[in-house]
PDB file of C-alpha atoms in Angstrom:
ATOM      1  CA  UNK A   1     -62.262  54.182  92.740  1.00 94.00           C
ATOM      2  CA  UNK A   2     -65.021  54.415  90.161  1.00 95.00           C
ATOM      3  CA  UNK A   3     -68.127  55.639  91.925  1.00 97.00           C
ATOM      4  CA  UNK A   4     -71.169  57.873  91.939  1.00 98.00           C
ATOM      5  CA  UNK A   5     -72.405  59.537  95.119  1.00 98.00           C
ATOM      6  CA  UNK A   6     -75.820  61.162  95.233  1.00 98.00           C
ATOM      7  CA  UNK A   7     -76.942  63.787  97.736  1.00 97.00           C
ATOM      8  CA  UNK A   8     -79.692  66.325  98.297  1.00 97.00           C
ATOM      9  CA  UNK A   9     -82.690  64.161  99.033  1.00 96.00           C
ATOM     10  CA  UNK A  10     -85.152  64.957 101.757  1.00 96.00           C
ATOM     11  CA  UNK A  11     -88.747  65.700 102.648  1.00 97.00           C
ATOM     12  CA  UNK A  12     -90.583  68.293 100.607  1.00 97.00           C
ATOM     13  CA  UNK A  13     -94.170  69.487 100.399  1.00 97.00           C
ATOM     14  CA  UNK A  14     -96.200  69.157  97.202  1.00 97.00           C
ATOM     15  CA  UNK A  15     -95.426  72.053  94.887  1.00 97.00           C
ATOM     16  CA  UNK A  16     -91.970  72.476  96.333  1.00 97.00           C
ATOM     17  CA  UNK A  17     -88.540  72.318  94.744  1.00 97.00           C
ATOM     18  CA  UNK A  18     -85.362  70.376  95.383  1.00 97.00           C
ATOM     19  CA  UNK A  19     -82.003  69.893  93.691  1.00 98.00           C
ATOM     20  CA  UNK A  20     -80.212  66.566  93.696  1.00 98.00           C
ATOM     21  CA  UNK A  21     -76.486  66.231  93.090  1.00 98.00           C
ATOM     22  CA  UNK A  22     -74.313  63.339  92.002  1.00 98.00           C
ATOM     23  CA  UNK A  23     -70.544  63.470  92.429  1.00 98.00           C
ATOM     24  CA  UNK A  24     -68.607  61.241  90.049  1.00 98.00           C
ATOM     25  CA  UNK A  25     -65.089  59.921  90.437  1.00 97.00           C
ATOM     26  CA  UNK A  26     -62.739  57.408  88.883  1.00 97.00           C
ATOM     27  CA  UNK A  27     -63.655  57.950  85.227  1.00 96.00           C
ATOM     28  CA  UNK A  28     -63.624  60.697  82.609  1.00 96.00           C
ATOM     29  CA  UNK A  29     -66.933  62.279  83.542  1.00 97.00           C
ATOM     30  CA  UNK A  30     -67.260  64.539  80.509  1.00 96.00           C
ATOM     31  CA  UNK A  31     -66.959  61.594  78.120  1.00 95.00           C
ATOM     32  CA  UNK A  32     -70.159  59.938  79.265  1.00 96.00           C
ATOM     33  CA  UNK A  33     -73.850  60.681  79.140  1.00 96.00           C
ATOM     34  CA  UNK A  34     -75.373  60.610  82.606  1.00 97.00           C
ATOM     35  CA  UNK A  35     -78.872  59.817  83.780  1.00 97.00           C
ATOM     36  CA  UNK A  36     -81.266  59.865  86.689  1.00 98.00           C
ATOM     37  CA  UNK A  37     -83.374  56.772  87.350  1.00 98.00           C
ATOM     38  CA  UNK A  38     -85.880  56.578  90.188  1.00 98.00           C
ATOM     39  CA  UNK A  39     -87.558  53.814  92.127  1.00 98.00           C
ATOM     40  CA  UNK A  40     -90.727  54.450  94.090  1.00 97.00           C
ATOM     41  CA  UNK A  41     -91.076  52.435  97.318  1.00 94.00           C
ATOM     42  CA  UNK A  42     -91.693  48.791  96.457  1.00 92.00           C
ATOM     43  CA  UNK A  43     -91.848  49.536  92.736  1.00 94.00           C
ATOM     44  CA  UNK A  44     -89.704  49.018  89.655  1.00 95.00           C
ATOM     45  CA  UNK A  45     -87.146  51.303  88.068  1.00 97.00           C
ATOM     46  CA  UNK A  46     -88.240  54.358  86.059  1.00 98.00           C
ATOM     47  CA  UNK A  47     -85.929  56.343  83.804  1.00 97.00           C
ATOM     48  CA  UNK A  48     -86.221  60.076  84.548  1.00 98.00           C
ATOM     49  CA  UNK A  49     -83.694  62.028  82.480  1.00 97.00           C
ATOM     50  CA  UNK A  50     -80.423  61.852  80.540  1.00 97.00           C
ATOM     51  CA  UNK A  51     -77.842  64.462  79.573  1.00 97.00           C
ATOM     52  CA  UNK A  52     -75.095  64.127  76.988  1.00 96.00           C
ATOM     53  CA  UNK A  53     -71.430  64.250  77.917  1.00 95.00           C
ATOM     54  CA  UNK A  54     -70.972  67.912  77.092  1.00 96.00           C
ATOM     55  CA  UNK A  55     -74.389  68.831  78.385  1.00 95.00           C
ATOM     56  CA  UNK A  56     -75.746  69.935  75.033  1.00 96.00           C
ATOM     57  CA  UNK A  57     -78.551  67.404  74.709  1.00 96.00           C
ATOM     58  CA  UNK A  58     -81.101  66.549  77.381  1.00 97.00           C
ATOM     59  CA  UNK A  59     -83.926  64.039  77.431  1.00 96.00           C
ATOM     60  CA  UNK A  60     -86.834  63.586  79.832  1.00 97.00           C
ATOM     61  CA  UNK A  61     -89.540  61.096  80.653  1.00 97.00           C
ATOM     62  CA  UNK A  62     -93.020  62.444  79.964  1.00 96.00           C
ATOM     63  CA  UNK A  63     -93.815  62.195  83.687  1.00 97.00           C
ATOM     64  CA  UNK A  64     -91.254  64.894  84.560  1.00 98.00           C
ATOM     65  CA  UNK A  65     -91.026  66.958  81.378  1.00 98.00           C
ATOM     66  CA  UNK A  66     -91.454  70.645  82.113  1.00 97.00           C
ATOM     67  CA  UNK A  67     -90.919  70.166  85.850  1.00 98.00           C
ATOM     68  CA  UNK A  68     -87.425  68.657  86.135  1.00 98.00           C
ATOM     69  CA  UNK A  69     -84.171  69.968  84.656  1.00 98.00           C
ATOM     70  CA  UNK A  70     -81.008  67.908  84.320  1.00 98.00           C
ATOM     71  CA  UNK A  71     -77.632  69.623  84.133  1.00 98.00           C
ATOM     72  CA  UNK A  72     -73.972  68.921  84.723  1.00 98.00           C
ATOM     73  CA  UNK A  73     -70.771  70.735  85.652  1.00 98.00           C
ATOM     74  CA  UNK A  74     -67.910  68.849  84.027  1.00 98.00           C
ATOM     75  CA  UNK A  75     -65.343  71.007  85.844  1.00 98.00           C
ATOM     76  CA  UNK A  76     -66.712  69.630  89.115  1.00 98.00           C
ATOM     77  CA  UNK A  77     -67.555  66.109  87.856  1.00 98.00           C
ATOM     78  CA  UNK A  78     -71.067  66.640  89.149  1.00 98.00           C
ATOM     79  CA  UNK A  79     -74.529  65.878  87.794  1.00 98.00           C
ATOM     80  CA  UNK A  80     -77.654  67.695  88.971  1.00 98.00           C
ATOM     81  CA  UNK A  81     -81.411  67.283  88.876  1.00 98.00           C
ATOM     82  CA  UNK A  82     -83.501  70.357  89.626  1.00 98.00           C
ATOM     83  CA  UNK A  83     -86.995  69.261  90.552  1.00 98.00           C
ATOM     84  CA  UNK A  84     -89.843  71.781  90.638  1.00 98.00           C
ATOM     85  CA  UNK A  85     -93.605  71.513  91.134  1.00 98.00           C
ATOM     86  CA  UNK A  86     -93.095  68.355  93.119  1.00 98.00           C
ATOM     87  CA  UNK A  87     -95.947  65.851  93.398  1.00 98.00           C
ATOM     88  CA  UNK A  88     -96.518  63.029  95.829  1.00 97.00           C
ATOM     89  CA  UNK A  89     -95.901  60.506  93.045  1.00 97.00           C
ATOM     90  CA  UNK A  90     -92.352  61.873  92.669  1.00 98.00           C
ATOM     91  CA  UNK A  91     -91.538  60.183  95.981  1.00 98.00           C
ATOM     92  CA  UNK A  92     -88.736  57.736  95.205  1.00 98.00           C
ATOM     93  CA  UNK A  93     -85.136  56.744  95.622  1.00 98.00           C
ATOM     94  CA  UNK A  94     -83.282  58.665  92.935  1.00 98.00           C
ATOM     95  CA  UNK A  95     -80.263  56.967  91.391  1.00 98.00           C
ATOM     96  CA  UNK A  96     -77.563  58.618  89.366  1.00 98.00           C
ATOM     97  CA  UNK A  97     -76.370  56.317  86.580  1.00 98.00           C
ATOM     98  CA  UNK A  98     -73.562  56.434  84.030  1.00 97.00           C
ATOM     99  CA  UNK A  99     -74.503  55.529  80.504  1.00 94.00           C
ATOM    100  CA  UNK A 100     -72.335  53.089  78.611  1.00 91.00           C
ATOM    101  CA  UNK A 101     -70.540  54.326  75.531  1.00 83.00           C
ATOM    102  CA  UNK A 102     -73.435  53.196  73.347  1.00 82.00           C
ATOM    103  CA  UNK A 103     -75.811  55.207  75.600  1.00 84.00           C
ATOM    104  CA  UNK A 104     -78.191  52.270  75.513  1.00 89.00           C
ATOM    105  CA  UNK A 105     -77.748  50.983  79.065  1.00 94.00           C
ATOM    106  CA  UNK A 106     -76.312  51.997  82.424  1.00 96.00           C
ATOM    107  CA  UNK A 107     -73.042  50.450  83.571  1.00 95.00           C
ATOM    108  CA  UNK A 108     -72.488  52.280  86.863  1.00 97.00           C
ATOM    109  CA  UNK A 109     -75.001  53.302  89.507  1.00 98.00           C
ATOM    110  CA  UNK A 110     -74.844  55.324  92.689  1.00 97.00           C
ATOM    111  CA  UNK A 111     -76.460  54.211  95.923  1.00 96.00           C
ATOM    112  CA  UNK A 112     -79.353  56.605  95.549  1.00 97.00           C
ATOM    113  CA  UNK A 113     -80.845  59.503  97.504  1.00 98.00           C
ATOM    114  CA  UNK A 114     -84.374  59.388  98.871  1.00 98.00           C
ATOM    115  CA  UNK A 115     -86.819  62.150  98.121  1.00 97.00           C
ATOM    116  CA  UNK A 116     -90.198  62.151  99.822  1.00 97.00           C
ATOM    117  CA  UNK A 117     -92.997  64.486  98.809  1.00 97.00           C
ATOM    118  CA  UNK A 118     -95.676  64.746 101.456  1.00 96.00           C
ATOM    119  CA  UNK A 119     -97.825  67.347 103.147  1.00 93.00           C
TER     120      UNK A 119
ATOM    121  CA  UNK B   1     -94.382  54.056  73.679  1.00 85.00           C
ATOM    122  CA  UNK B   2     -92.972  50.565  74.003  1.00 91.00           C
ATOM    123  CA  UNK B   3     -93.925  48.775  77.225  1.00 95.00           C
ATOM    124  CA  UNK B   4     -91.755  46.069  78.780  1.00 96.00           C
ATOM    125  CA  UNK B   5     -93.511  43.369  80.801  1.00 97.00           C
ATOM    126  CA  UNK B   6     -91.646  40.845  82.910  1.00 98.00           C
ATOM    127  CA  UNK B   7     -92.949  37.483  84.049  1.00 97.00           C
ATOM    128  CA  UNK B   8     -93.302  36.179  86.562  1.00 97.00           C
ATOM    129  CA  UNK B   9     -93.392  39.030  89.066  1.00 97.00           C
ATOM    130  CA  UNK B  10     -92.163  36.682  91.765  1.00 97.00           C
ATOM    131  CA  UNK B  11     -90.416  33.360  91.353  1.00 97.00           C
ATOM    132  CA  UNK B  12     -89.779  30.873  94.159  1.00 97.00           C
ATOM    133  CA  UNK B  13     -86.751  28.664  93.589  1.00 97.00           C
ATOM    134  CA  UNK B  14     -84.139  26.542  95.328  1.00 97.00           C
ATOM    135  CA  UNK B  15     -80.380  26.551  95.130  1.00 97.00           C
ATOM    136  CA  UNK B  16     -79.339  24.614  92.050  1.00 97.00           C
ATOM    137  CA  UNK B  17     -82.533  25.310  90.099  1.00 97.00           C
ATOM    138  CA  UNK B  18     -82.575  26.578  86.553  1.00 98.00           C
ATOM    139  CA  UNK B  19     -84.438  29.873  86.558  1.00 98.00           C
ATOM    140  CA  UNK B  20     -85.914  31.611  83.522  1.00 98.00           C
ATOM    141  CA  UNK B  21     -87.241  35.163  83.592  1.00 98.00           C
ATOM    142  CA  UNK B  22     -89.089  36.545  80.576  1.00 98.00           C
ATOM    143  CA  UNK B  23     -89.278  40.128  79.353  1.00 98.00           C
ATOM    144  CA  UNK B  24     -91.850  40.880  76.652  1.00 97.00           C
ATOM    145  CA  UNK B  25     -92.015  44.046  74.601  1.00 96.00           C
ATOM    146  CA  UNK B  26     -95.300  45.530  73.402  1.00 95.00           C
ATOM    147  CA  UNK B  27     -93.866  45.590  69.877  1.00 93.00           C
ATOM    148  CA  UNK B  28     -90.802  44.213  68.124  1.00 92.00           C
ATOM    149  CA  UNK B  29     -87.672  45.897  69.430  1.00 90.00           C
ATOM    150  CA  UNK B  30     -84.001  46.120  68.567  1.00 85.00           C
ATOM    151  CA  UNK B  31     -81.243  44.292  70.396  1.00 89.00           C
ATOM    152  CA  UNK B  32     -80.794  47.125  72.914  1.00 91.00           C
ATOM    153  CA  UNK B  33     -81.995  44.965  75.791  1.00 96.00           C
ATOM    154  CA  UNK B  34     -80.177  44.807  79.133  1.00 97.00           C
ATOM    155  CA  UNK B  35     -80.639  42.961  82.404  1.00 98.00           C
ATOM    156  CA  UNK B  36     -79.828  44.207  85.905  1.00 98.00           C
ATOM    157  CA  UNK B  37     -79.688  42.501  89.292  1.00 98.00           C
ATOM    158  CA  UNK B  38     -80.774  44.422  92.388  1.00 97.00           C
ATOM    159  CA  UNK B  39     -80.409  43.262  95.969  1.00 96.00           C
ATOM    160  CA  UNK B  40     -82.408  44.818  98.843  1.00 93.00           C
ATOM    161  CA  UNK B  41     -81.109  48.252  99.750  1.00 91.00           C
ATOM    162  CA  UNK B  42     -78.581  48.223  96.922  1.00 95.00           C
ATOM    163  CA  UNK B  43     -78.257  49.850  93.537  1.00 95.00           C
ATOM    164  CA  UNK B  44     -78.927  47.840  90.388  1.00 97.00           C
ATOM    165  CA  UNK B  45     -75.963  46.055  88.851  1.00 97.00           C
ATOM    166  CA  UNK B  46     -75.620  45.523  85.114  1.00 97.00           C
ATOM    167  CA  UNK B  47     -75.494  41.825  84.235  1.00 98.00           C
ATOM    168  CA  UNK B  48     -76.124  41.593  80.509  1.00 97.00           C
ATOM    169  CA  UNK B  49     -76.236  44.098  77.651  1.00 95.00           C
ATOM    170  CA  UNK B  50     -77.292  43.786  74.012  1.00 95.00           C
ATOM    171  CA  UNK B  51     -79.527  40.796  74.810  1.00 97.00           C
ATOM    172  CA  UNK B  52     -76.733  38.322  75.516  1.00 97.00           C
ATOM    173  CA  UNK B  53     -73.398  40.068  76.261  1.00 97.00           C
ATOM    174  CA  UNK B  54     -72.281  39.153  79.754  1.00 97.00           C
ATOM    175  CA  UNK B  55     -70.609  41.969  81.677  1.00 96.00           C
ATOM    176  CA  UNK B  56     -67.119  41.449  83.009  1.00 95.00           C
ATOM    177  CA  UNK B  57     -67.113  39.559  86.288  1.00 96.00           C
ATOM    178  CA  UNK B  58     -70.653  38.208  85.932  1.00 97.00           C
ATOM    179  CA  UNK B  59     -70.748  34.432  86.466  1.00 97.00           C
ATOM    180  CA  UNK B  60     -71.308  32.321  83.376  1.00 97.00           C
ATOM    181  CA  UNK B  61     -74.410  30.739  84.908  1.00 98.00           C
ATOM    182  CA  UNK B  62     -76.203  33.910  83.793  1.00 98.00           C
ATOM    183  CA  UNK B  63     -77.216  34.079  80.145  1.00 98.00           C
ATOM    184  CA  UNK B  64     -79.542  36.134  77.999  1.00 98.00           C
ATOM    185  CA  UNK B  65     -81.323  35.413  74.749  1.00 97.00           C
ATOM    186  CA  UNK B  66     -84.256  36.428  72.600  1.00 97.00           C
ATOM    187  CA  UNK B  67     -85.357  38.609  69.752  1.00 95.00           C
ATOM    188  CA  UNK B  68     -88.367  40.489  68.477  1.00 94.00           C
ATOM    189  CA  UNK B  69     -90.754  40.809  71.387  1.00 96.00           C
ATOM    190  CA  UNK B  70     -89.575  38.071  73.769  1.00 97.00           C
ATOM    191  CA  UNK B  71     -86.332  37.975  75.733  1.00 98.00           C
ATOM    192  CA  UNK B  72     -85.156  35.746  78.563  1.00 98.00           C
ATOM    193  CA  UNK B  73     -82.657  35.803  81.381  1.00 98.00           C
ATOM    194  CA  UNK B  74     -81.594  32.329  82.456  1.00 98.00           C
ATOM    195  CA  UNK B  75     -79.731  31.412  85.615  1.00 98.00           C
ATOM    196  CA  UNK B  76     -78.343  27.889  85.247  1.00 97.00           C
ATOM    197  CA  UNK B  77     -77.782  26.552  88.719  1.00 95.00           C
ATOM    198  CA  UNK B  78     -79.140  29.167  91.115  1.00 97.00           C
ATOM    199  CA  UNK B  79     -76.677  30.135  93.836  1.00 98.00           C
ATOM    200  CA  UNK B  80     -77.440  31.684  97.259  1.00 97.00           C
ATOM    201  CA  UNK B  81     -76.062  35.025  96.048  1.00 97.00           C
ATOM    202  CA  UNK B  82     -78.577  35.091  93.174  1.00 98.00           C
ATOM    203  CA  UNK B  83     -81.687  35.682  95.275  1.00 98.00           C
ATOM    204  CA  UNK B  84     -82.520  39.211  94.193  1.00 98.00           C
ATOM    205  CA  UNK B  85     -84.772  41.247  91.910  1.00 98.00           C
ATOM    206  CA  UNK B  86     -84.018  41.299  88.183  1.00 98.00           C
ATOM    207  CA  UNK B  87     -84.968  44.109  85.826  1.00 98.00           C
ATOM    208  CA  UNK B  88     -84.956  44.197  82.042  1.00 98.00           C
ATOM    209  CA  UNK B  89     -84.404  47.495  80.231  1.00 97.00           C
ATOM    210  CA  UNK B  90     -84.860  48.574  76.619  1.00 96.00           C
ATOM    211  CA  UNK B  91     -83.458  51.594  74.821  1.00 92.00           C
ATOM    212  CA  UNK B  92     -85.018  53.277  71.840  1.00 88.00           C
ATOM    213  CA  UNK B  93     -84.583  56.815  70.473  1.00 88.00           C
ATOM    214  CA  UNK B  94     -83.375  58.457  73.675  1.00 90.00           C
ATOM    215  CA  UNK B  95     -85.961  56.757  75.827  1.00 91.00           C
ATOM    216  CA  UNK B  96     -85.075  54.068  78.329  1.00 95.00           C
ATOM    217  CA  UNK B  97     -87.799  51.703  79.552  1.00 96.00           C
ATOM    218  CA  UNK B  98     -87.630  49.172  82.372  1.00 97.00           C
ATOM    219  CA  UNK B  99     -89.751  46.142  83.097  1.00 97.00           C
ATOM    220  CA  UNK B 100     -91.481  46.035  86.463  1.00 97.00           C
ATOM    221  CA  UNK B 101     -88.968  43.598  87.916  1.00 97.00           C
ATOM    222  CA  UNK B 102     -88.934  39.913  88.888  1.00 98.00           C
ATOM    223  CA  UNK B 103     -88.130  38.915  92.444  1.00 98.00           C
ATOM    224  CA  UNK B 104     -86.369  35.565  92.819  1.00 98.00           C
ATOM    225  CA  UNK B 105     -87.044  34.314  96.334  1.00 97.00           C
ATOM    226  CA  UNK B 106     -86.195  31.241  98.349  1.00 94.00           C
ATOM    227  CA  UNK B 107     -88.664  28.412  97.909  1.00 94.00           C
TER     228      UNK B 107
END
């Protein structure tokens, strides 16, 4: 079955760190760019970061640049998001998403993992 | 940065209605415009890519159109399963931007 399964969310204090994971199955993971997209409670979708299929190129939204690091382990079919210097406005449901071959949109999404930043 | 603005934010409609959701870009954009449907507690689902290309399995009552700065998602004959939130998304130079979403609710 083609699916993405996120994990690692939880409650963190401002300034803290957390690593999210996304396990992929049912497709050739290394052939596709992968992304993280977040959704704050009651808000719209916000693109966070994207990594190329081989992990060479990475891209970040300005709101997380310098604080978040995207990476992948193609041998484990797993995507990661290391989040440092967490802020309360990072509180959101974090979705892992597979980019289509053109990279321009997302054709497969996980169910999301919730990260809450609060003191 | 290009901003994407959807209207309306909320739309009240009845089964069978023709529903039109608009997504406006802050400047003229390419055809890399997609639409997603999201139901409460669920992940977004891709409906349309490249302005008007319907994804496999998506009912033909959904259609997309537009160019330049204005794009629309039309649902011709709203069905009970269509009450959801719809998001537009634009891609440009390794940056992906979403609209704020339009909730289609029962009138």
